[in-house]
Short mmCIF file of C-alpha atoms in Angstrom, two decimals:
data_model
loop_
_atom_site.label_atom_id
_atom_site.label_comp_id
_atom_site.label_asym_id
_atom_site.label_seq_id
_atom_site.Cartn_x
_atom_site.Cartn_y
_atom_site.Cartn_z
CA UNK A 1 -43.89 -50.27 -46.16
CA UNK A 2 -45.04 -50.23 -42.57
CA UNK A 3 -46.94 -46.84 -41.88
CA UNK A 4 -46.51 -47.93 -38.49
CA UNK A 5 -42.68 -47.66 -38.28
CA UNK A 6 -41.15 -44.51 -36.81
CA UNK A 7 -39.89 -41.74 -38.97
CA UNK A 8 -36.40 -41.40 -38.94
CA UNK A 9 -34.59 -38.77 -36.49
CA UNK A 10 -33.11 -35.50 -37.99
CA UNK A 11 -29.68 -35.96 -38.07
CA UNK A 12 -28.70 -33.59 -40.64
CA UNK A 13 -28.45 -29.84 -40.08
CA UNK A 14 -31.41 -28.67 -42.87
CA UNK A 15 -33.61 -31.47 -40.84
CA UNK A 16 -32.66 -29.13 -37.92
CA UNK A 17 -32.85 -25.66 -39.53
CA UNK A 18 -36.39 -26.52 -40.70
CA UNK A 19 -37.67 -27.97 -37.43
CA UNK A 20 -36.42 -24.49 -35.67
CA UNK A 21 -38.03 -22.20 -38.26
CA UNK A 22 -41.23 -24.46 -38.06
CA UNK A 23 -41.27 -23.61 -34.10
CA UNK A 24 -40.30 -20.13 -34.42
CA UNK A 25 -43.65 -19.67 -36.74
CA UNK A 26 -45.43 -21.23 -33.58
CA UNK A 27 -43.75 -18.89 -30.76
CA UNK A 28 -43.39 -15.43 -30.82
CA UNK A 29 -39.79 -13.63 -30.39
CA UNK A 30 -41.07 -12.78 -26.55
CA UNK A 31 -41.77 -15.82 -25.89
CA UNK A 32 -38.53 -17.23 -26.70
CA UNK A 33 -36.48 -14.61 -25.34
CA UNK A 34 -38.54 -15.90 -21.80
CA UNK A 35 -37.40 -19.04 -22.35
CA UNK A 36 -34.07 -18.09 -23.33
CA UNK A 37 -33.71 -16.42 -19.99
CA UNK A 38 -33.57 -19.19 -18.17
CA UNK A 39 -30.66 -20.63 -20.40
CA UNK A 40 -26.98 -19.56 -19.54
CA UNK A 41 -25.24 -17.55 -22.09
CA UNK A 42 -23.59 -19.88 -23.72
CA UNK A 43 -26.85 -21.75 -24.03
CA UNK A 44 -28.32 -19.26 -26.00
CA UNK A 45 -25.59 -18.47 -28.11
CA UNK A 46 -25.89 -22.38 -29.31
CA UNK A 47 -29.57 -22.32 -29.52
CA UNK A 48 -29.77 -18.98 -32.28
CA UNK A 49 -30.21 -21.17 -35.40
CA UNK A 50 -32.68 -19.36 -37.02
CA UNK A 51 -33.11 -15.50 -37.27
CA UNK A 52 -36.65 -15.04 -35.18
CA UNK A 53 -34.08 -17.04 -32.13
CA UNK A 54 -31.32 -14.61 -32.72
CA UNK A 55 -33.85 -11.57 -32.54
CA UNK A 56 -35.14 -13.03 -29.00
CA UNK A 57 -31.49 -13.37 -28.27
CA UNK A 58 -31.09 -9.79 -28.50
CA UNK A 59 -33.84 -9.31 -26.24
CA UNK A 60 -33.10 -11.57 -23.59
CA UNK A 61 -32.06 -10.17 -20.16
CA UNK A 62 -29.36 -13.34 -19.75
CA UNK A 63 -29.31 -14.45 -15.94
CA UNK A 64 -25.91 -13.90 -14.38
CA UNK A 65 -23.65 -16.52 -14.92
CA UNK A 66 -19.66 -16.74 -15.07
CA UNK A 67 -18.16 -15.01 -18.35
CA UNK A 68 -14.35 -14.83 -17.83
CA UNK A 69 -12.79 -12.66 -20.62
CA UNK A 70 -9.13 -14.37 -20.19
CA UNK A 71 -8.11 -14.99 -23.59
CA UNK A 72 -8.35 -13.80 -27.10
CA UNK A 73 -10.66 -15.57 -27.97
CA UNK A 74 -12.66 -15.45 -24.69
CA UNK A 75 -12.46 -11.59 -25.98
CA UNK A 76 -13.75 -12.19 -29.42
CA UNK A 77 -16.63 -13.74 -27.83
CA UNK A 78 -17.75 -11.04 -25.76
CA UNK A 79 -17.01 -9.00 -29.07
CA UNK A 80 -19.98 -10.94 -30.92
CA UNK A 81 -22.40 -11.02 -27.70
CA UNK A 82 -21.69 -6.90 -27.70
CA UNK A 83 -24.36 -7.11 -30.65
CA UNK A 84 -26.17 -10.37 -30.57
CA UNK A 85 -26.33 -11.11 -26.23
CA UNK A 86 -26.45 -7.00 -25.18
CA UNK A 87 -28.62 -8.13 -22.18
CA UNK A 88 -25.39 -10.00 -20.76
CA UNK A 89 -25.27 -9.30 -16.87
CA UNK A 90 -22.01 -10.65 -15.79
CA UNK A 91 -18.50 -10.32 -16.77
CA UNK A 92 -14.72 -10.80 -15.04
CA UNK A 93 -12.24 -9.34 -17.33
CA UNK A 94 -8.79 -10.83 -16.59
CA UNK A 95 -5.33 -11.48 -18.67
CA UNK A 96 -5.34 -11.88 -22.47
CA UNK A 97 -2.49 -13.65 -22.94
CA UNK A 98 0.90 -13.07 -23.68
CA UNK A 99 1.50 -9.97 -25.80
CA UNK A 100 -1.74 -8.65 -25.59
CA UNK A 101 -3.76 -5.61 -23.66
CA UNK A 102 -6.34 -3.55 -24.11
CA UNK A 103 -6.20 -0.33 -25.87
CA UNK A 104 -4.58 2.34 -23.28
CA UNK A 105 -6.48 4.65 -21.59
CA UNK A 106 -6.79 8.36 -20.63
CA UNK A 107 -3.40 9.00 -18.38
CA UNK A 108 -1.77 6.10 -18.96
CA UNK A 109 1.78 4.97 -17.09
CA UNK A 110 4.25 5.89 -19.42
CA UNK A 111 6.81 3.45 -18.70
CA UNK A 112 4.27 0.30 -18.96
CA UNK A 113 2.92 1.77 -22.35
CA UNK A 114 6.14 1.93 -24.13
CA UNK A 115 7.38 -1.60 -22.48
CA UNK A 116 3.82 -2.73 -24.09
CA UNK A 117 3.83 -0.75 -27.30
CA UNK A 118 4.11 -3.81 -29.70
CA UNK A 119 1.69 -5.74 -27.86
CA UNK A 120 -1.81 -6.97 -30.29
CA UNK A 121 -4.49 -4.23 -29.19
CA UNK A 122 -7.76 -4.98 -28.47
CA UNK A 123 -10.37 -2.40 -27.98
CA UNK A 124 -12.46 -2.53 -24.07
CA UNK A 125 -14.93 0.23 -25.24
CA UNK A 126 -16.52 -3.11 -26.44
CA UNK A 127 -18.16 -3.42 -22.79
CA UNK A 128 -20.33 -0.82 -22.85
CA UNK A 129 -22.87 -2.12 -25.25
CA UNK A 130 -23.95 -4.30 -21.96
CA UNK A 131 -25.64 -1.51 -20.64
CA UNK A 132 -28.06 -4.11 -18.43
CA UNK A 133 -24.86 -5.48 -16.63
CA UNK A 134 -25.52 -5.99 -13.01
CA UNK A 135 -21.89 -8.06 -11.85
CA UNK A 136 -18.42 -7.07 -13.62
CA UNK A 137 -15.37 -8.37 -11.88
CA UNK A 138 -11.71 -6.95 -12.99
CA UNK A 139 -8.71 -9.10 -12.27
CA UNK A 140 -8.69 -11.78 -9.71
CA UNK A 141 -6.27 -13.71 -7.84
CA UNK A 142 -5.73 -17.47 -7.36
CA UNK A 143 -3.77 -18.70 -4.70
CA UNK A 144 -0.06 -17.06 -5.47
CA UNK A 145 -1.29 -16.85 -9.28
CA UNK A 146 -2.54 -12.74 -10.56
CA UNK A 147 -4.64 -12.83 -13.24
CA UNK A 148 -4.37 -8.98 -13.98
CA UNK A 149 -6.13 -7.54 -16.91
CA UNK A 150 -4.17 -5.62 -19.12
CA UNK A 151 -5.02 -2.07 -18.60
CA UNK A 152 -3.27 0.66 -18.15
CA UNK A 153 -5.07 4.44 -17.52
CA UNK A 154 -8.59 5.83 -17.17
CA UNK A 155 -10.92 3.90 -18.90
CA UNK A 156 -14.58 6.04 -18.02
CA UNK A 157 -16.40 3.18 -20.09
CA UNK A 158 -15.66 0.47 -17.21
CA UNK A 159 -17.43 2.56 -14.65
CA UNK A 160 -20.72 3.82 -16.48
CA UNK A 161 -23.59 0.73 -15.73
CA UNK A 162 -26.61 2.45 -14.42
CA UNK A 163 -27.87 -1.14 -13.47
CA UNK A 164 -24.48 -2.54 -12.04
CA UNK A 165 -24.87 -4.42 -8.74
CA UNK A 166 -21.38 -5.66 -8.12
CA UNK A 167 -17.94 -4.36 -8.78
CA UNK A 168 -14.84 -5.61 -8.05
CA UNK A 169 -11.31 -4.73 -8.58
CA UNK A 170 -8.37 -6.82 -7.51
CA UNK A 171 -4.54 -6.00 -8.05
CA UNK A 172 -4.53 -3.96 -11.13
CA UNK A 173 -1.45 -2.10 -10.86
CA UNK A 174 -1.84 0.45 -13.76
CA UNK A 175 -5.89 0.81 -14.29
CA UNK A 176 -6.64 4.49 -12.93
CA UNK A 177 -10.04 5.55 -11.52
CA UNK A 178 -11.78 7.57 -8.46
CA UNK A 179 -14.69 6.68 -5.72
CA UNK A 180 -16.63 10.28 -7.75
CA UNK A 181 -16.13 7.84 -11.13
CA UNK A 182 -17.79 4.73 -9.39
CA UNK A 183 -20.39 6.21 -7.58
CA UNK A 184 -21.87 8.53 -10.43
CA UNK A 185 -21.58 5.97 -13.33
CA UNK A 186 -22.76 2.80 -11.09
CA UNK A 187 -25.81 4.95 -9.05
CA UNK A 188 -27.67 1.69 -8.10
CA UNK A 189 -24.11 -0.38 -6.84
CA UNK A 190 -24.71 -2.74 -3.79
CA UNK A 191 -21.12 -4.10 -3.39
CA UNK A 192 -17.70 -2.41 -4.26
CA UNK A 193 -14.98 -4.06 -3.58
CA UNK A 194 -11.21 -2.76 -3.82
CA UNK A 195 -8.25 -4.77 -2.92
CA UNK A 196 -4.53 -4.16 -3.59
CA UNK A 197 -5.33 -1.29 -6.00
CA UNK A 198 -2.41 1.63 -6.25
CA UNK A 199 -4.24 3.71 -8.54
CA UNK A 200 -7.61 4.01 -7.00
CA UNK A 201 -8.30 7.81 -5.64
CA UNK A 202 -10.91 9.64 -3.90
CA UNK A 203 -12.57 10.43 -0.98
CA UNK A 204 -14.69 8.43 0.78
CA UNK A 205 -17.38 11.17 1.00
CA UNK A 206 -18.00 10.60 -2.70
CA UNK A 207 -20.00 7.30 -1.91
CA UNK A 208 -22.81 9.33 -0.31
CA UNK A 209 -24.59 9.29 -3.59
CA UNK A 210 -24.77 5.53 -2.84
CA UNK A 211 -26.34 5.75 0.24
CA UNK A 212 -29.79 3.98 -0.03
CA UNK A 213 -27.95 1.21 -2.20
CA UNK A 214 -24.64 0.44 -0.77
CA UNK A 215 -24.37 -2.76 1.52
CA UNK A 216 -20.88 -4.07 1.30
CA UNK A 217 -17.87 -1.33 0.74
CA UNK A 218 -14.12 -3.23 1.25
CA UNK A 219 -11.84 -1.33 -0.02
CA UNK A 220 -8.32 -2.97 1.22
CA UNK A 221 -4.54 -2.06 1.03
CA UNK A 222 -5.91 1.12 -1.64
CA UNK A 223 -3.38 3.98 0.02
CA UNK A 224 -4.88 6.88 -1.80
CA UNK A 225 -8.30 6.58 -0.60
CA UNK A 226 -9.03 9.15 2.23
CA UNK A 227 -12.08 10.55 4.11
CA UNK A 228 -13.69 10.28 7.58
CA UNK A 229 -15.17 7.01 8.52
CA UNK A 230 -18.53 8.83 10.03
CA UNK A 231 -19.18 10.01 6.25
CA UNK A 232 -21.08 6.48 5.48
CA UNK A 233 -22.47 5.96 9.13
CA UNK A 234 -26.00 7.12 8.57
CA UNK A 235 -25.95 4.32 5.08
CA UNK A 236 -28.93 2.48 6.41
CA UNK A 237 -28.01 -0.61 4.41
CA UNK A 238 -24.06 -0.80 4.63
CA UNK A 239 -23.76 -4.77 6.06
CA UNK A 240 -19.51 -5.02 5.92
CA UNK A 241 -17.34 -2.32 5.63
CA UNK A 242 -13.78 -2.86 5.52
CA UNK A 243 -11.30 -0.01 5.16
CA UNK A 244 -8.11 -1.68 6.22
CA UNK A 245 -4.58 -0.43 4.33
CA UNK A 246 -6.47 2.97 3.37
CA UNK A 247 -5.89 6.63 4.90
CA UNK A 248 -9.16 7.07 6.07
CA UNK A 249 -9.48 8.77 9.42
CA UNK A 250 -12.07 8.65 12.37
CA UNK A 251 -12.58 7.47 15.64
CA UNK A 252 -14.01 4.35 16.69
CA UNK A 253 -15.44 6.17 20.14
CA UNK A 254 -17.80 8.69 17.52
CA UNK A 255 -19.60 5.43 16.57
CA UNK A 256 -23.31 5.65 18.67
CA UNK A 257 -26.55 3.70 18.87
CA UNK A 258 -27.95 5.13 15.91
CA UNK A 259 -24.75 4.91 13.77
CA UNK A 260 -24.24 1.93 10.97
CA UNK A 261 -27.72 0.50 12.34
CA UNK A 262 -27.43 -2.59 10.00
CA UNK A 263 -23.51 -2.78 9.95
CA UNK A 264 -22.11 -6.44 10.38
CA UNK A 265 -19.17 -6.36 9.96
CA UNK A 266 -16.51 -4.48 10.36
CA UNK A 267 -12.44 -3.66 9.81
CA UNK A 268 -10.65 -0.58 10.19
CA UNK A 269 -7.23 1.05 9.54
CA UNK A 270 -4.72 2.17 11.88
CA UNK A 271 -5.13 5.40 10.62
CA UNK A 272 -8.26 5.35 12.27
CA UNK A 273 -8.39 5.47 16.09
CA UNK A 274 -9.14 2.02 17.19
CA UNK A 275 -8.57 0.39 14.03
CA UNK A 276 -6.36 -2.55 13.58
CA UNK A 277 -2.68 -2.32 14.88
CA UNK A 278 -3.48 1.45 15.74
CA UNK A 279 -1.06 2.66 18.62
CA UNK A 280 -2.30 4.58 21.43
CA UNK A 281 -0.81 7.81 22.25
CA UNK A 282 -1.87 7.10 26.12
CA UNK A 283 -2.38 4.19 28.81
CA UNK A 284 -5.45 6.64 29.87
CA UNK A 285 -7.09 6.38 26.73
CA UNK A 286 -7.36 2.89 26.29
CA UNK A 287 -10.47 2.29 28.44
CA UNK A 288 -12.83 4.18 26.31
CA UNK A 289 -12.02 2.48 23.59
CA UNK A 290 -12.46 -1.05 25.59
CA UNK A 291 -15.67 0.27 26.43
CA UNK A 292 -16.66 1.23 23.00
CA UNK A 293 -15.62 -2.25 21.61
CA UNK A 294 -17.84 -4.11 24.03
CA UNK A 295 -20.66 -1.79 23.38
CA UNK A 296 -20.35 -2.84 19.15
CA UNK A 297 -20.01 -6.41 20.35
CA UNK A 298 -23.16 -6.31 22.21
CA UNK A 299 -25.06 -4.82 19.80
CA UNK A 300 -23.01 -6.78 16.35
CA UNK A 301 -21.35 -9.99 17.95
CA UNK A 302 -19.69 -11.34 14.83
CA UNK A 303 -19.20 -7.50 13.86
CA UNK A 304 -15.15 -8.52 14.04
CA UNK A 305 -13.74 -11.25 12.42
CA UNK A 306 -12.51 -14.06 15.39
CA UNK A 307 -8.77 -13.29 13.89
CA UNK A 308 -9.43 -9.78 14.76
CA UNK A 309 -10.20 -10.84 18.21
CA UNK A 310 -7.62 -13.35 18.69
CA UNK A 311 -5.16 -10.84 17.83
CA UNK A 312 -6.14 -8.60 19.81
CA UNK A 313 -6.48 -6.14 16.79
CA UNK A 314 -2.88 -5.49 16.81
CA UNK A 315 -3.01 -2.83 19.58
CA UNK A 316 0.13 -1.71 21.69
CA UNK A 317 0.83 1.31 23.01
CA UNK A 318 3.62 3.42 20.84
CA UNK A 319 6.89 4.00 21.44
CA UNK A 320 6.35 8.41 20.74
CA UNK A 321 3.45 7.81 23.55
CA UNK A 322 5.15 9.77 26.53
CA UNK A 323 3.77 6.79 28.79
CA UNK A 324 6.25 4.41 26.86
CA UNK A 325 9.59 2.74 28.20
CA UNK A 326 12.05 0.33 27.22
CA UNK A 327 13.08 -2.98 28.92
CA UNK A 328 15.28 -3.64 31.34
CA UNK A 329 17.68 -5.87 28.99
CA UNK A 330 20.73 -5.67 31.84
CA UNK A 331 19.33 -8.39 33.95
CA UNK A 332 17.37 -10.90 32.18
CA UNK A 333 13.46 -9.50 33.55
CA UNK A 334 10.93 -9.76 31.56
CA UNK A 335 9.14 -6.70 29.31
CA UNK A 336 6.95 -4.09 30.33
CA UNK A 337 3.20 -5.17 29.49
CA UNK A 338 2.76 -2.33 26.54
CA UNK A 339 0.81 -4.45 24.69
CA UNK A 340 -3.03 -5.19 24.63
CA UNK A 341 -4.98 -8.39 24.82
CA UNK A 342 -8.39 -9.57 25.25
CA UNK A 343 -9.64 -12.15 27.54
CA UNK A 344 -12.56 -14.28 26.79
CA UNK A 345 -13.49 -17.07 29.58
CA UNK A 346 -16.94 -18.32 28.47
CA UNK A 347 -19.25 -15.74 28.03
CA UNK A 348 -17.28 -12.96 30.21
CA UNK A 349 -15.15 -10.58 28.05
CA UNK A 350 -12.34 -8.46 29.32
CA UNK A 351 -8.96 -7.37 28.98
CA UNK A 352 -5.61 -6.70 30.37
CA UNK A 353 -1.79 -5.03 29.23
CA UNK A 354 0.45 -7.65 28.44
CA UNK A 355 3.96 -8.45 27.64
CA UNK A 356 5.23 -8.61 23.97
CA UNK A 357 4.66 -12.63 23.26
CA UNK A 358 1.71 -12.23 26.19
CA UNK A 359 3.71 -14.41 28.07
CA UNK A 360 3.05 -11.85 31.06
CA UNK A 361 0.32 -9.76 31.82
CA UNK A 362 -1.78 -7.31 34.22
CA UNK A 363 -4.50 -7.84 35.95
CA UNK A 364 -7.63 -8.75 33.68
CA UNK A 365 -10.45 -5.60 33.38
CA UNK A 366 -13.34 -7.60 33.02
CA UNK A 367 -16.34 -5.67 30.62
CA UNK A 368 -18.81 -8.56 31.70
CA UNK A 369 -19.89 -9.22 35.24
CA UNK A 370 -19.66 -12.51 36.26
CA UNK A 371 -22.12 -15.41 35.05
CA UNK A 372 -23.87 -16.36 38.47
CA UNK A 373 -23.14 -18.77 40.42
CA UNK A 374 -25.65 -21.11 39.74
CA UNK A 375 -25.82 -21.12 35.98
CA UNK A 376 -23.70 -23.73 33.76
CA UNK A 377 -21.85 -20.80 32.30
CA UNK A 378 -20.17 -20.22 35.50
CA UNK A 379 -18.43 -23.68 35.65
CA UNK A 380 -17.32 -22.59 31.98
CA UNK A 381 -16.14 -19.38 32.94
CA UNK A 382 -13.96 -20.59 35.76
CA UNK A 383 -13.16 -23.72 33.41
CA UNK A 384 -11.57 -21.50 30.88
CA UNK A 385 -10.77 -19.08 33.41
CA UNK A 386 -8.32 -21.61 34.84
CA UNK A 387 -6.86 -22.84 31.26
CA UNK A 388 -5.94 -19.42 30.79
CA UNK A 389 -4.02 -18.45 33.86
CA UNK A 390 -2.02 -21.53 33.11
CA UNK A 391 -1.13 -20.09 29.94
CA UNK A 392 -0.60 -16.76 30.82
CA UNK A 393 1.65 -15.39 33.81
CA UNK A 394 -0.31 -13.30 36.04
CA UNK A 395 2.19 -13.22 38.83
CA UNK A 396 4.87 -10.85 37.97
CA UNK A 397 2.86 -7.89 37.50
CA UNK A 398 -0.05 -8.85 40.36
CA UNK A 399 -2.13 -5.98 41.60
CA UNK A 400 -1.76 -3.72 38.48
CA UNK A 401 -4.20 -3.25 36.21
CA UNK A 402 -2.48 -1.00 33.93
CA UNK A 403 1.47 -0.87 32.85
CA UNK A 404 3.40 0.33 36.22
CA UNK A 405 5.24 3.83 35.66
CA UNK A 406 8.74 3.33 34.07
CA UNK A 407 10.25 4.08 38.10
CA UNK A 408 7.87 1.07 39.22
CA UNK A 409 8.50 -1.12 36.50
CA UNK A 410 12.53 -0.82 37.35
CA UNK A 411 11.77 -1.89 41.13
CA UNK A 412 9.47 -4.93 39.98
CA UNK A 413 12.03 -6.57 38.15
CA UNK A 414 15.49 -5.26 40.66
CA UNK A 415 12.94 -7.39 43.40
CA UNK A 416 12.20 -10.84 41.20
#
């Protein structure tokens, strides 16, 4: 026989076994739970063939990586990694499958738990044996497709990770909790994010306990959240806030130098003054609150999304605003210019009242001087300047810079 000749691969699964209990006698547990943290979870789970590899499983903080609970057996996984991958840092819990939930919790909707009462039951307190979890993601939402986990009630377990980093909650329609649950459970949490939640409650005071860790807060289309925006302004790490659809209350004018110092980006309500499609109360007021948005935008300039911009953040002036009139239907004019718009021609901001499709307008308030004269953003400014005033009718209400009074408006369009 040739001594020369290569020894034959393992192929059978003792070869296997006894070249991974050979290698665990070489490497210490530590030393493999290193290595194993640089494998993905499902890695690991492969590579425990021996007993010293499942004890540095156990040990091994697993880098974040996409678990989706959204099955039953997706479920039974994380059921087994509960006691042999504890260290797990990420997890989305979405649907089980048909004719399954989770266990109800404290409070639960009535109505849902008797339409669910024959549904398989499987238990969530499972979670909390990931007590190093750092990302956990409930529900998401796929183009028109809602992936909603099947919860119903107060679950306390879902909101107590002293390590968690990232939470987010999208369209759960029966899953109860409160901002005083989230922040005291989840005291080192970086992002929360809330979207089309009924059930979440609170005010947004309670996040003040977050204040040295919070950098992203959107909580969207949540209409029992309440509180004054000015309670987080002082959060010297807050990045994005986005409020929009809640009941929070403030006043975009409070906002000073000092206030949100590294805040980039941001979205209000229109329960807060200045927010999006808020409604003034008064022509007179609208100024300040020009003034105040240029002063963000110098300091933030993508602070607002370009949609926000574009759409001029939905402002009008309302219809209970004492300043407020109707059109003249009787002969054929055009609408009083009780709506807002912003003008951007190059660099030069400003902004003017306009009709209700903006196909007429007042005379533009400019925020920005003029670019000089000899600089190349002047011939781009009175480039764009020129596009828009062919888009835009600045004729029919010439020489005003705000709405005319109801009496003025009437004699404008009985004389064109």
């Amino acid at each position: 026989m040739n001594s020369s000749a290569p020894a034959p691969a393992p192929n059978s699964r003792n070869d296997m076994h006894f070249v991974d209990e050979t290698t665990a006698e070489e490497v210490s547990v530590d030393e493999v739970a290193i290595i194993f943290s640089f494998l993905s979870h499902a890695d690991i789970m492969r590579a425990r063939v021996c007993k010293a590899w499942r004890d540095a499983a156990k040990k091994t903080l697993v880098p974040p990586s996409d678990f989706v609970v959204d099955s039953v057996r997706s479920y039974n996984a994380m059921r087994v990694m509960a006691t042999s991958l504890p260290n797990l840092q990420q997890i989305a819990l979405y649907h089980l499958g048909e004719g399954h939930k989770y266990s109800d919790g404290e409070d639960p909707d009535e109505e849902r738990a008797a339409v669910t009462a024959n549904y398989i039951t499987h238990d969530i307190n499972v979670i909390s044996s990931f007590r190093n979890l750092r990302v956990l993601h409930i529900n998401t939402k796929l183009r028109w497709e809602i992936h909603e986990a099947p919860l119903n009630g107060r679950y306390p377990v879902l909101f107590d990770f002293p390590l968690l980093r990232e939470l987010s909650v999208t369209t759960s329609d029966y899953l109860k909790f409160d901002l005083g649950m989230v922040s005291a459970g989840c005291p080192s949490l970086k992002e929360l994010n809330v979207i089309f939640t009924d059930n979440l409650t609170g005010d947004l005071s309670s996040l003040r306990v977050l204040k040295d860790t919070l950098e992203e807060v959107t909580i969207v289309n949540c209409r029992k959240v309440e509180g004054d925006l000015m309670d987080l302004a002082d959060f010297p790490r807050l990045k994005e806030l986005n409020l929009r659809g809640t009941k929070v209350i403030g006043d975009i004018r409070d906002i000073t130098e000092g206030d949100f110092p590294a805040l980039g980006r941001l979205s209000l309500p229109d329960t807060v003054r200045g927010g999006m499609d808020y409604q003034f109360q008064s022509i007179s007021d609208v100024p300040s609150f020009m003034h105040t948005i240029h002063l963000l935008l110098q300091r933030a300039p993508t602070l607002f999304r370009k949609s926000c911009l574009s759409n001029n953040f939905g402002w009008s002036l309302s219809v209970d605003s004492p300043d407020w009139y109707d059109w003249d239907r009787g002969n054929g004019s055009g609408r009083p210019p009780l709506r807002l718009r912003f003008i951007q021609a190059g660099s030069r901001l400003g902004w003017c009242w306009c009709t209700r499709f903006y196909a007429e307008s007042c005379e533009i308030n400019w925020l920005d001087p003029e670019p000089s004269r000899d600089s190349d953003e002047h011939e781009i400014y009175i480039e764009e300047l020129h596009r828009i005033e062919r888009d835009i009718d600045f004729v029919f209400y010439s020489g005003y810079h705000q709405p005319p009074s109801e009496e003025e408006y009437r004699r404008i369009v009985w004389i064109r």
